[in-house]
Amino acid sequence: MTDAPSFELTAPYLALQSEARALAASCADIAARADEADRFDPDIRQRLAASGLVDVVVAARYGGRYETVDSLAVTVVREAFAFESAHLDSMFAMQGIGSFVVSHHGSDAVRDTWLPKVASLDAIGALALTEPDVGSDLRAITTSAAADGDEIVVNGHKSFITNAGDADFYSVLCREGDAYSLVLVPASTPGVSITAPHQIIAPHVLGDVVFEDVRVPLDHRLGDQGNGFKLMLSTLATFRVSVGGAAVGVAQAALEEALAHTTSREQFGMPLARLGGVPASLATSWVEIEMARAFVYRAAAAAARDPLGALHLSSMAKVGATEMASRVVDRSVQSMGRFGLVRGSKIERLYREARPMRIYEGSTEVILDSLAKKLVKDRQR
């Protein structure tokens, strides 16, 4: 990966960046295979576990690297990983996304059981929110949780769940009475079943999870009854900005693919990089990547200090960087001509990886609507 300006990253973050880039480079030989997988690639898992980098997404008390999960650290790692392999990036990120509420709101017994295993990659986490008929409007979910003595009973159907089938536990958003709660459900619990009705254009571990009279101890409710949305928001506040980091990594990789092709191929007696509209395309992509990287790092640093207070910045960074990545990858394909269309090439993988980023963890349109509401509300104060 080309050394790029680091927006005043301090020495510890630069060291972490180097560590993450080294692991990503070591996975280059298996990235194409892993990025087509619909189950965890065993070699990626082994290399990520051996690196120790998963400890970035777990609090120090449970085997993590930092006292609390640091949004900027997560973002720096995701940028390096996404540059090389979407599978590696997803495996890393979902360990944090699936376990964050457990870290902050799980009972002592639940945290002691699961979090050290998350940090070592011996247990896989997942966050189960969406349902077959429910996407962005999560208040419309029908999955239910009901206390029954010293147990809580979960019934429902979650859909398009990352890590479904390979996860060892699910943090499940449920309707409980007139409010919403998050409940940790171990994957081995009787009544939990997995189907795989869908796969997306950028394949990854994905499935539906069905809960039929699933019983877990009452202390598996994460946080207080009825606080599910607030707890979910805390996860978004910490991790949403890191999607922007991954998008910057994808865009940087696409630009480098385009540079490698256009500087080595000649047409009309000159390199493609000096022909027609190609120079402007390359330069525009460079400008947009640097602008996005600078803002993503700024937003991630703010989220590290005050996650909820900086949620609007994290949302802006997610939208801006993912939209930018789609433009850069598309330009790169165009600059490479027919060679940008070759199946099995890295640029094809990047083209497919960039598109879902504008949808998952908050689609562009939904986030912009929320930002507009905040903008107007702040103006009227």
Short mmCIF file of C-alpha atoms in Angstrom, two decimals:
data_model
loop_
_atom_site.label_atom_id
_atom_site.label_comp_id
_atom_site.label_asym_id
_atom_site.label_seq_id
_atom_site.Cartn_x
_atom_site.Cartn_y
_atom_site.Cartn_z
CA MET A 1 0.00 0.00 0.00
CA THR A 2 1.35 3.42 -0.91
CA ASP A 3 2.34 5.56 2.08
CA ALA A 4 -0.38 8.21 2.29
CA PRO A 5 -0.64 11.33 4.44
CA SER A 6 -1.81 10.31 7.89
CA PHE A 7 -3.68 13.43 9.10
CA GLU A 8 -1.53 13.88 12.17
CA LEU A 9 -1.86 10.37 13.50
CA THR A 10 0.25 10.13 16.63
CA ALA A 11 2.99 7.54 17.04
CA PRO A 12 0.80 4.85 18.64
CA TYR A 13 -1.72 5.04 15.80
CA LEU A 14 1.04 5.01 13.19
CA ALA A 15 2.47 1.89 14.82
CA LEU A 16 -0.98 0.30 14.77
CA GLN A 17 -1.38 1.28 11.11
CA SER A 18 1.92 -0.41 10.24
CA GLU A 19 0.88 -3.51 12.15
CA ALA A 20 -2.46 -3.69 10.32
CA ARG A 21 -0.87 -3.07 6.90
CA ALA A 22 1.62 -5.86 7.51
CA LEU A 23 -1.14 -8.33 8.32
CA ALA A 24 -3.19 -7.22 5.31
CA ALA A 25 -0.19 -7.67 3.01
CA SER A 26 0.38 -11.15 4.45
CA CYS A 27 -3.17 -12.07 3.41
CA ALA A 28 -2.81 -10.88 -0.20
CA ASP A 29 -2.15 -14.42 -1.42
CA ILE A 30 -5.53 -15.67 -0.22
CA ALA A 31 -7.62 -12.48 -0.44
CA ALA A 32 -9.33 -13.34 -3.74
CA ARG A 33 -10.45 -16.71 -2.41
CA ALA A 34 -11.52 -15.36 0.98
CA ASP A 35 -13.49 -12.49 -0.54
CA GLU A 36 -15.70 -14.99 -2.39
CA ALA A 37 -16.39 -17.07 0.73
CA ASP A 38 -19.76 -17.42 2.43
CA ARG A 39 -18.22 -18.99 5.54
CA PHE A 40 -15.20 -17.92 7.57
CA ASP A 41 -12.00 -18.55 5.65
CA PRO A 42 -9.86 -20.65 8.02
CA ASP A 43 -6.56 -19.16 6.90
CA ILE A 44 -7.74 -15.56 7.29
CA ARG A 45 -9.09 -16.45 10.73
CA GLN A 46 -5.83 -18.10 11.77
CA ARG A 47 -3.69 -15.19 10.56
CA LEU A 48 -5.94 -12.56 12.16
CA ALA A 49 -5.99 -14.47 15.45
CA ALA A 50 -2.20 -14.88 15.42
CA SER A 51 -1.73 -11.15 14.81
CA GLY A 52 -3.48 -10.19 18.04
CA LEU A 53 -5.20 -7.29 16.31
CA VAL A 54 -8.70 -8.36 17.35
CA ASP A 55 -7.83 -7.06 20.81
CA VAL A 56 -8.39 -3.56 19.36
CA VAL A 57 -12.19 -4.09 19.46
CA VAL A 58 -12.39 -5.37 23.05
CA ALA A 59 -11.88 -3.43 26.29
CA ALA A 60 -8.63 -4.06 28.18
CA ARG A 61 -10.41 -5.63 31.14
CA TYR A 62 -11.37 -8.56 28.94
CA GLY A 63 -8.16 -9.01 27.00
CA GLY A 64 -8.34 -5.95 24.78
CA ARG A 65 -5.67 -3.42 23.85
CA TYR A 66 -7.25 -0.18 25.07
CA GLU A 67 -9.14 0.77 28.20
CA THR A 68 -12.23 1.28 26.04
CA VAL A 69 -12.77 0.61 22.35
CA ASP A 70 -11.12 3.44 20.39
CA SER A 71 -12.99 4.49 17.22
CA LEU A 72 -9.87 5.94 15.60
CA ALA A 73 -7.90 2.76 16.21
CA VAL A 74 -10.69 0.65 14.71
CA THR A 75 -10.89 2.99 11.72
CA VAL A 76 -7.14 2.89 11.05
CA VAL A 77 -7.15 -0.90 11.11
CA ARG A 78 -10.19 -1.19 8.88
CA GLU A 79 -8.65 1.10 6.26
CA ALA A 80 -5.59 -1.13 6.06
CA PHE A 81 -7.61 -4.36 5.98
CA ALA A 82 -10.18 -3.23 3.38
CA PHE A 83 -7.34 -2.19 1.07
CA GLU A 84 -6.49 -5.87 0.72
CA SER A 85 -9.44 -8.04 1.73
CA ALA A 86 -13.10 -7.37 2.53
CA HIS A 87 -13.28 -10.73 4.30
CA LEU A 88 -10.46 -9.77 6.66
CA ASP A 89 -12.07 -6.37 7.28
CA SER A 90 -15.49 -7.86 8.04
CA MET A 91 -14.10 -10.53 10.34
CA PHE A 92 -12.29 -7.88 12.37
CA ALA A 93 -15.06 -5.29 12.46
CA MET A 94 -17.87 -7.68 13.35
CA GLN A 95 -16.00 -8.91 16.42
CA GLY A 96 -16.41 -5.40 17.78
CA ILE A 97 -19.89 -4.70 16.44
CA GLY A 98 -21.22 -8.02 17.72
CA SER A 99 -19.72 -7.69 21.19
CA PHE A 100 -19.73 -3.96 21.98
CA VAL A 101 -22.98 -3.94 23.94
CA VAL A 102 -21.84 -7.08 25.78
CA SER A 103 -18.69 -5.22 26.87
CA HIS A 104 -20.59 -2.27 28.26
CA HIS A 105 -23.89 -3.72 29.42
CA GLY A 106 -23.56 -7.48 29.82
CA SER A 107 -23.69 -9.12 33.23
CA ASP A 108 -20.35 -10.00 34.79
CA ALA A 109 -20.93 -13.67 34.06
CA VAL A 110 -21.76 -13.03 30.40
CA ARG A 111 -18.79 -10.71 29.88
CA ASP A 112 -16.35 -13.08 31.59
CA THR A 113 -17.64 -15.97 29.49
CA TRP A 114 -17.55 -14.38 26.06
CA LEU A 115 -15.29 -11.35 25.79
CA PRO A 116 -11.86 -12.98 26.32
CA LYS A 117 -12.85 -15.46 23.59
CA VAL A 118 -13.87 -12.58 21.31
CA ALA A 119 -10.49 -10.91 21.81
CA SER A 120 -8.65 -14.11 20.87
CA LEU A 121 -11.05 -14.95 18.00
CA ASP A 122 -12.02 -18.18 19.73
CA ALA A 123 -15.66 -16.99 19.70
CA ILE A 124 -17.43 -15.11 16.93
CA GLY A 125 -20.02 -12.41 17.62
CA ALA A 126 -22.92 -11.06 15.56
CA LEU A 127 -25.49 -8.29 15.89
CA ALA A 128 -29.00 -9.34 14.82
CA LEU A 129 -31.22 -6.35 13.98
CA THR A 130 -33.00 -6.57 10.62
CA GLU A 131 -35.87 -8.89 9.73
CA PRO A 132 -37.39 -10.15 6.46
CA ASP A 133 -39.85 -7.26 6.36
CA VAL A 134 -37.87 -4.73 8.40
CA GLY A 135 -34.73 -2.86 7.33
CA SER A 136 -34.15 0.75 8.32
CA ASP A 137 -37.41 1.02 10.31
CA LEU A 138 -36.21 -1.09 13.22
CA ARG A 139 -39.09 0.00 15.46
CA ALA A 140 -41.26 -2.25 13.30
CA ILE A 141 -39.48 -5.46 14.34
CA THR A 142 -41.59 -8.39 15.52
CA THR A 143 -38.95 -10.56 17.21
CA SER A 144 -40.06 -10.78 20.82
CA ALA A 145 -38.51 -11.31 24.22
CA ALA A 146 -40.51 -12.17 27.31
CA ALA A 147 -39.32 -12.85 30.86
CA ASP A 148 -40.42 -16.18 32.28
CA GLY A 149 -39.16 -16.70 35.82
CA ASP A 150 -35.35 -16.68 35.74
CA GLU A 151 -35.28 -17.02 31.95
CA ILE A 152 -36.07 -14.88 28.94
CA VAL A 153 -37.80 -16.41 25.92
CA VAL A 154 -36.99 -15.18 22.40
CA ASN A 155 -39.10 -15.80 19.30
CA GLY A 156 -38.62 -14.32 15.85
CA HIS A 157 -36.76 -14.23 12.55
CA LYS A 158 -33.72 -12.07 11.80
CA SER A 159 -32.56 -11.61 8.21
CA PHE A 160 -29.36 -10.56 6.37
CA ILE A 161 -27.28 -11.11 9.51
CA THR A 162 -23.52 -10.91 9.02
CA ASN A 163 -21.68 -13.91 10.56
CA ALA A 164 -24.88 -15.97 10.74
CA GLY A 165 -23.89 -19.63 10.74
CA ASP A 166 -20.38 -19.00 12.03
CA ALA A 167 -21.28 -16.84 15.04
CA ASP A 168 -21.08 -18.32 18.53
CA PHE A 169 -23.51 -15.76 19.91
CA TYR A 170 -25.99 -13.15 18.69
CA SER A 171 -26.86 -9.82 20.28
CA VAL A 172 -30.53 -9.74 19.28
CA LEU A 173 -32.79 -6.69 19.15
CA CYS A 174 -36.23 -7.72 20.44
CA ARG A 175 -39.55 -6.16 21.21
CA GLU A 176 -40.14 -6.61 24.95
CA GLY A 177 -43.54 -5.38 26.01
CA ASP A 178 -44.01 -1.85 24.72
CA ALA A 179 -40.26 -1.22 24.36
CA TYR A 180 -37.15 -2.88 22.92
CA SER A 181 -34.33 -4.85 24.50
CA LEU A 182 -31.10 -6.51 23.42
CA VAL A 183 -30.62 -10.13 24.42
CA LEU A 184 -27.50 -12.27 24.06
CA VAL A 185 -28.36 -15.67 22.60
CA PRO A 186 -25.64 -18.32 22.29
CA ALA A 187 -25.81 -19.99 18.89
CA SER A 188 -25.90 -23.44 20.48
CA THR A 189 -29.12 -22.71 22.39
CA PRO A 190 -31.99 -25.08 21.49
CA GLY A 191 -34.44 -23.41 19.12
CA VAL A 192 -31.82 -21.40 17.18
CA SER A 193 -31.61 -22.30 13.49
CA ILE A 194 -29.80 -20.80 10.49
CA THR A 195 -30.80 -20.54 6.86
CA ALA A 196 -28.99 -18.91 3.95
CA PRO A 197 -31.65 -17.63 1.53
CA HIS A 198 -29.58 -14.71 0.22
CA GLN A 199 -26.09 -13.81 -0.90
CA ILE A 200 -25.02 -10.38 -2.08
CA ILE A 201 -22.84 -9.09 -4.91
CA ALA A 202 -19.86 -8.88 -2.55
CA PRO A 203 -20.10 -12.30 -0.90
CA HIS A 204 -19.57 -12.64 2.82
CA VAL A 205 -20.79 -14.69 5.75
CA LEU A 206 -24.52 -13.94 5.70
CA GLY A 207 -27.72 -15.66 6.74
CA ASP A 208 -31.07 -15.62 8.49
CA VAL A 209 -31.43 -16.61 12.14
CA VAL A 210 -34.67 -18.07 13.44
CA PHE A 211 -35.50 -18.19 17.17
CA GLU A 212 -38.24 -20.62 18.23
CA ASP A 213 -39.02 -20.53 21.96
CA VAL A 214 -35.35 -19.94 22.67
CA ARG A 215 -34.68 -19.77 26.41
CA VAL A 216 -31.64 -18.06 27.92
CA PRO A 217 -30.92 -16.97 31.49
CA LEU A 218 -32.45 -13.64 32.49
CA ASP A 219 -28.97 -12.15 32.92
CA HIS A 220 -28.51 -12.52 29.15
CA ARG A 221 -30.59 -9.39 28.67
CA LEU A 222 -28.00 -6.74 27.83
CA GLY A 223 -28.56 -3.65 29.94
CA ASP A 224 -31.93 -2.67 31.31
CA GLN A 225 -35.24 -3.78 29.88
CA GLY A 226 -36.44 -1.33 27.23
CA ASN A 227 -33.02 0.23 26.54
CA GLY A 228 -32.36 -1.68 23.32
CA PHE A 229 -32.35 1.30 20.98
CA LYS A 230 -30.11 3.37 23.22
CA LEU A 231 -27.61 0.52 23.44
CA MET A 232 -27.73 -0.05 19.69
CA LEU A 233 -27.02 3.65 19.19
CA SER A 234 -23.90 3.35 21.34
CA THR A 235 -22.62 0.66 18.99
CA LEU A 236 -23.27 2.84 15.94
CA ALA A 237 -21.60 5.81 17.63
CA THR A 238 -18.40 3.83 18.05
CA PHE A 239 -18.27 1.79 14.84
CA ARG A 240 -20.15 3.66 12.09
CA VAL A 241 -17.21 5.95 11.36
CA SER A 242 -15.00 2.92 10.78
CA VAL A 243 -17.05 2.09 7.67
CA GLY A 244 -15.65 5.33 6.29
CA GLY A 245 -12.16 4.05 7.01
CA ALA A 246 -12.86 0.82 5.14
CA ALA A 247 -14.25 2.85 2.21
CA VAL A 248 -11.04 4.90 2.06
CA GLY A 249 -9.08 1.65 1.95
CA VAL A 250 -11.18 0.35 -0.94
CA ALA A 251 -10.83 3.63 -2.84
CA GLN A 252 -7.05 3.74 -2.31
CA ALA A 253 -6.73 0.18 -3.60
CA ALA A 254 -8.80 1.02 -6.69
CA LEU A 255 -6.71 4.08 -7.46
CA GLU A 256 -3.52 2.05 -7.19
CA GLU A 257 -4.93 -0.59 -9.54
CA ALA A 258 -5.75 2.18 -12.03
CA LEU A 259 -2.31 3.75 -11.62
CA ALA A 260 -0.53 0.45 -12.16
CA HIS A 261 -2.49 -0.16 -15.36
CA THR A 262 -2.43 3.34 -16.85
CA THR A 263 1.27 3.95 -16.23
CA SER A 264 2.34 0.61 -17.74
CA ARG A 265 0.08 0.51 -20.81
CA GLU A 266 0.64 2.67 -23.87
CA GLN A 267 -1.86 3.82 -26.46
CA PHE A 268 -1.25 6.28 -29.30
CA GLY A 269 2.42 6.38 -28.38
CA MET A 270 2.06 7.45 -24.76
CA PRO A 271 1.09 5.98 -21.39
CA LEU A 272 -2.63 5.90 -20.71
CA ALA A 273 -1.97 8.00 -17.61
CA ARG A 274 -1.17 10.96 -19.92
CA LEU A 275 -3.94 10.37 -22.47
CA GLY A 276 -7.28 12.13 -22.83
CA GLY A 277 -9.36 12.37 -19.69
CA VAL A 278 -7.37 9.77 -17.74
CA PRO A 279 -5.03 12.24 -15.97
CA ALA A 280 -7.97 14.24 -14.64
CA SER A 281 -9.71 11.07 -13.54
CA LEU A 282 -6.68 9.87 -11.59
CA ALA A 283 -6.06 13.26 -10.02
CA THR A 284 -9.71 13.74 -9.07
CA SER A 285 -9.72 10.36 -7.35
CA TRP A 286 -6.56 11.27 -5.44
CA VAL A 287 -8.11 14.55 -4.29
CA GLU A 288 -11.31 12.88 -3.13
CA ILE A 289 -9.48 10.11 -1.27
CA GLU A 290 -7.31 12.57 0.65
CA MET A 291 -10.29 14.74 1.53
CA ALA A 292 -12.26 11.71 2.73
CA ARG A 293 -9.34 10.29 4.71
CA ALA A 294 -8.78 13.59 6.51
CA PHE A 295 -12.42 13.93 7.49
CA VAL A 296 -12.82 10.27 8.46
CA TYR A 297 -9.82 10.50 10.78
CA ARG A 298 -11.14 13.72 12.28
CA ALA A 299 -14.57 12.15 12.88
CA ALA A 300 -13.03 8.98 14.30
CA ALA A 301 -10.86 10.97 16.70
CA ALA A 302 -13.96 12.87 17.84
CA ALA A 303 -15.86 9.60 18.28
CA ALA A 304 -13.01 8.21 20.36
CA ARG A 305 -13.41 11.15 22.75
CA ASP A 306 -17.22 11.33 22.81
CA PRO A 307 -19.00 8.68 20.70
CA LEU A 308 -22.58 9.91 21.07
CA GLY A 309 -21.62 13.58 20.87
CA ALA A 310 -19.80 12.96 17.60
CA LEU A 311 -22.41 10.69 16.00
CA HIS A 312 -23.30 13.35 13.42
CA LEU A 313 -19.64 13.55 12.36
CA SER A 314 -19.41 9.75 12.18
CA SER A 315 -22.54 9.70 10.03
CA MET A 316 -21.13 12.39 7.71
CA ALA A 317 -17.88 10.45 7.41
CA LYS A 318 -19.70 7.24 6.60
CA VAL A 319 -21.81 8.85 3.89
CA GLY A 320 -19.02 10.96 2.41
CA ALA A 321 -16.40 8.20 2.28
CA THR A 322 -18.67 5.47 0.94
CA GLU A 323 -20.09 7.68 -1.79
CA MET A 324 -16.53 8.73 -2.64
CA ALA A 325 -15.37 5.10 -2.83
CA SER A 326 -18.06 4.27 -5.36
CA ARG A 327 -17.00 7.18 -7.56
CA VAL A 328 -13.31 6.34 -7.35
CA VAL A 329 -13.78 2.66 -8.09
CA ASP A 330 -16.03 3.46 -11.04
CA ARG A 331 -13.47 5.94 -12.44
CA SER A 332 -10.73 3.38 -11.98
CA VAL A 333 -12.66 0.76 -13.93
CA GLN A 334 -13.25 3.31 -16.69
CA SER A 335 -9.57 4.25 -16.83
CA MET A 336 -8.61 0.59 -17.16
CA GLY A 337 -10.97 0.06 -20.09
CA ARG A 338 -11.74 -3.56 -20.91
CA PHE A 339 -9.16 -4.72 -18.36
CA GLY A 340 -11.29 -3.14 -15.65
CA LEU A 341 -14.09 -5.55 -16.55
CA VAL A 342 -12.19 -8.81 -16.13
CA ARG A 343 -13.84 -11.32 -13.81
CA GLY A 344 -11.64 -12.42 -10.94
CA SER A 345 -9.48 -9.29 -10.99
CA LYS A 346 -8.88 -7.17 -7.92
CA ILE A 347 -10.62 -4.18 -9.47
CA GLU A 348 -13.73 -6.30 -10.00
CA ARG A 349 -13.70 -7.31 -6.32
CA LEU A 350 -13.32 -3.67 -5.31
CA TYR A 351 -16.18 -2.62 -7.61
CA ARG A 352 -18.48 -5.12 -5.92
CA GLU A 353 -17.24 -4.30 -2.41
CA ALA A 354 -17.79 -0.56 -2.77
CA ARG A 355 -21.49 -0.80 -3.59
CA PRO A 356 -22.86 -2.38 -0.37
CA MET A 357 -21.01 0.15 1.77
CA ARG A 358 -23.57 2.79 0.80
CA ILE A 359 -26.33 0.63 2.29
CA TYR A 360 -25.16 -1.29 5.36
CA GLU A 361 -24.90 0.33 8.80
CA GLY A 362 -27.25 3.06 7.64
CA SER A 363 -28.02 3.77 3.99
CA THR A 364 -26.97 7.11 2.56
CA GLU A 365 -30.57 8.31 2.27
CA VAL A 366 -31.53 7.36 5.84
CA ILE A 367 -28.42 9.00 7.30
CA LEU A 368 -28.92 12.17 5.25
CA ASP A 369 -32.50 12.38 6.51
CA SER A 370 -31.27 12.14 10.11
CA LEU A 371 -28.56 14.73 9.49
CA ALA A 372 -31.08 17.12 7.94
CA LYS A 373 -33.31 16.80 10.99
CA LYS A 374 -30.39 17.59 13.28
CA LEU A 375 -29.35 20.53 11.10
CA VAL A 376 -32.82 22.08 11.26
CA LYS A 377 -33.23 21.33 14.96
CA ASP A 378 -29.89 22.94 15.81
CA ARG A 379 -30.80 25.97 13.71
CA GLN A 380 -34.08 26.45 15.59
CA ARG A 381 -32.52 26.40 19.05
#
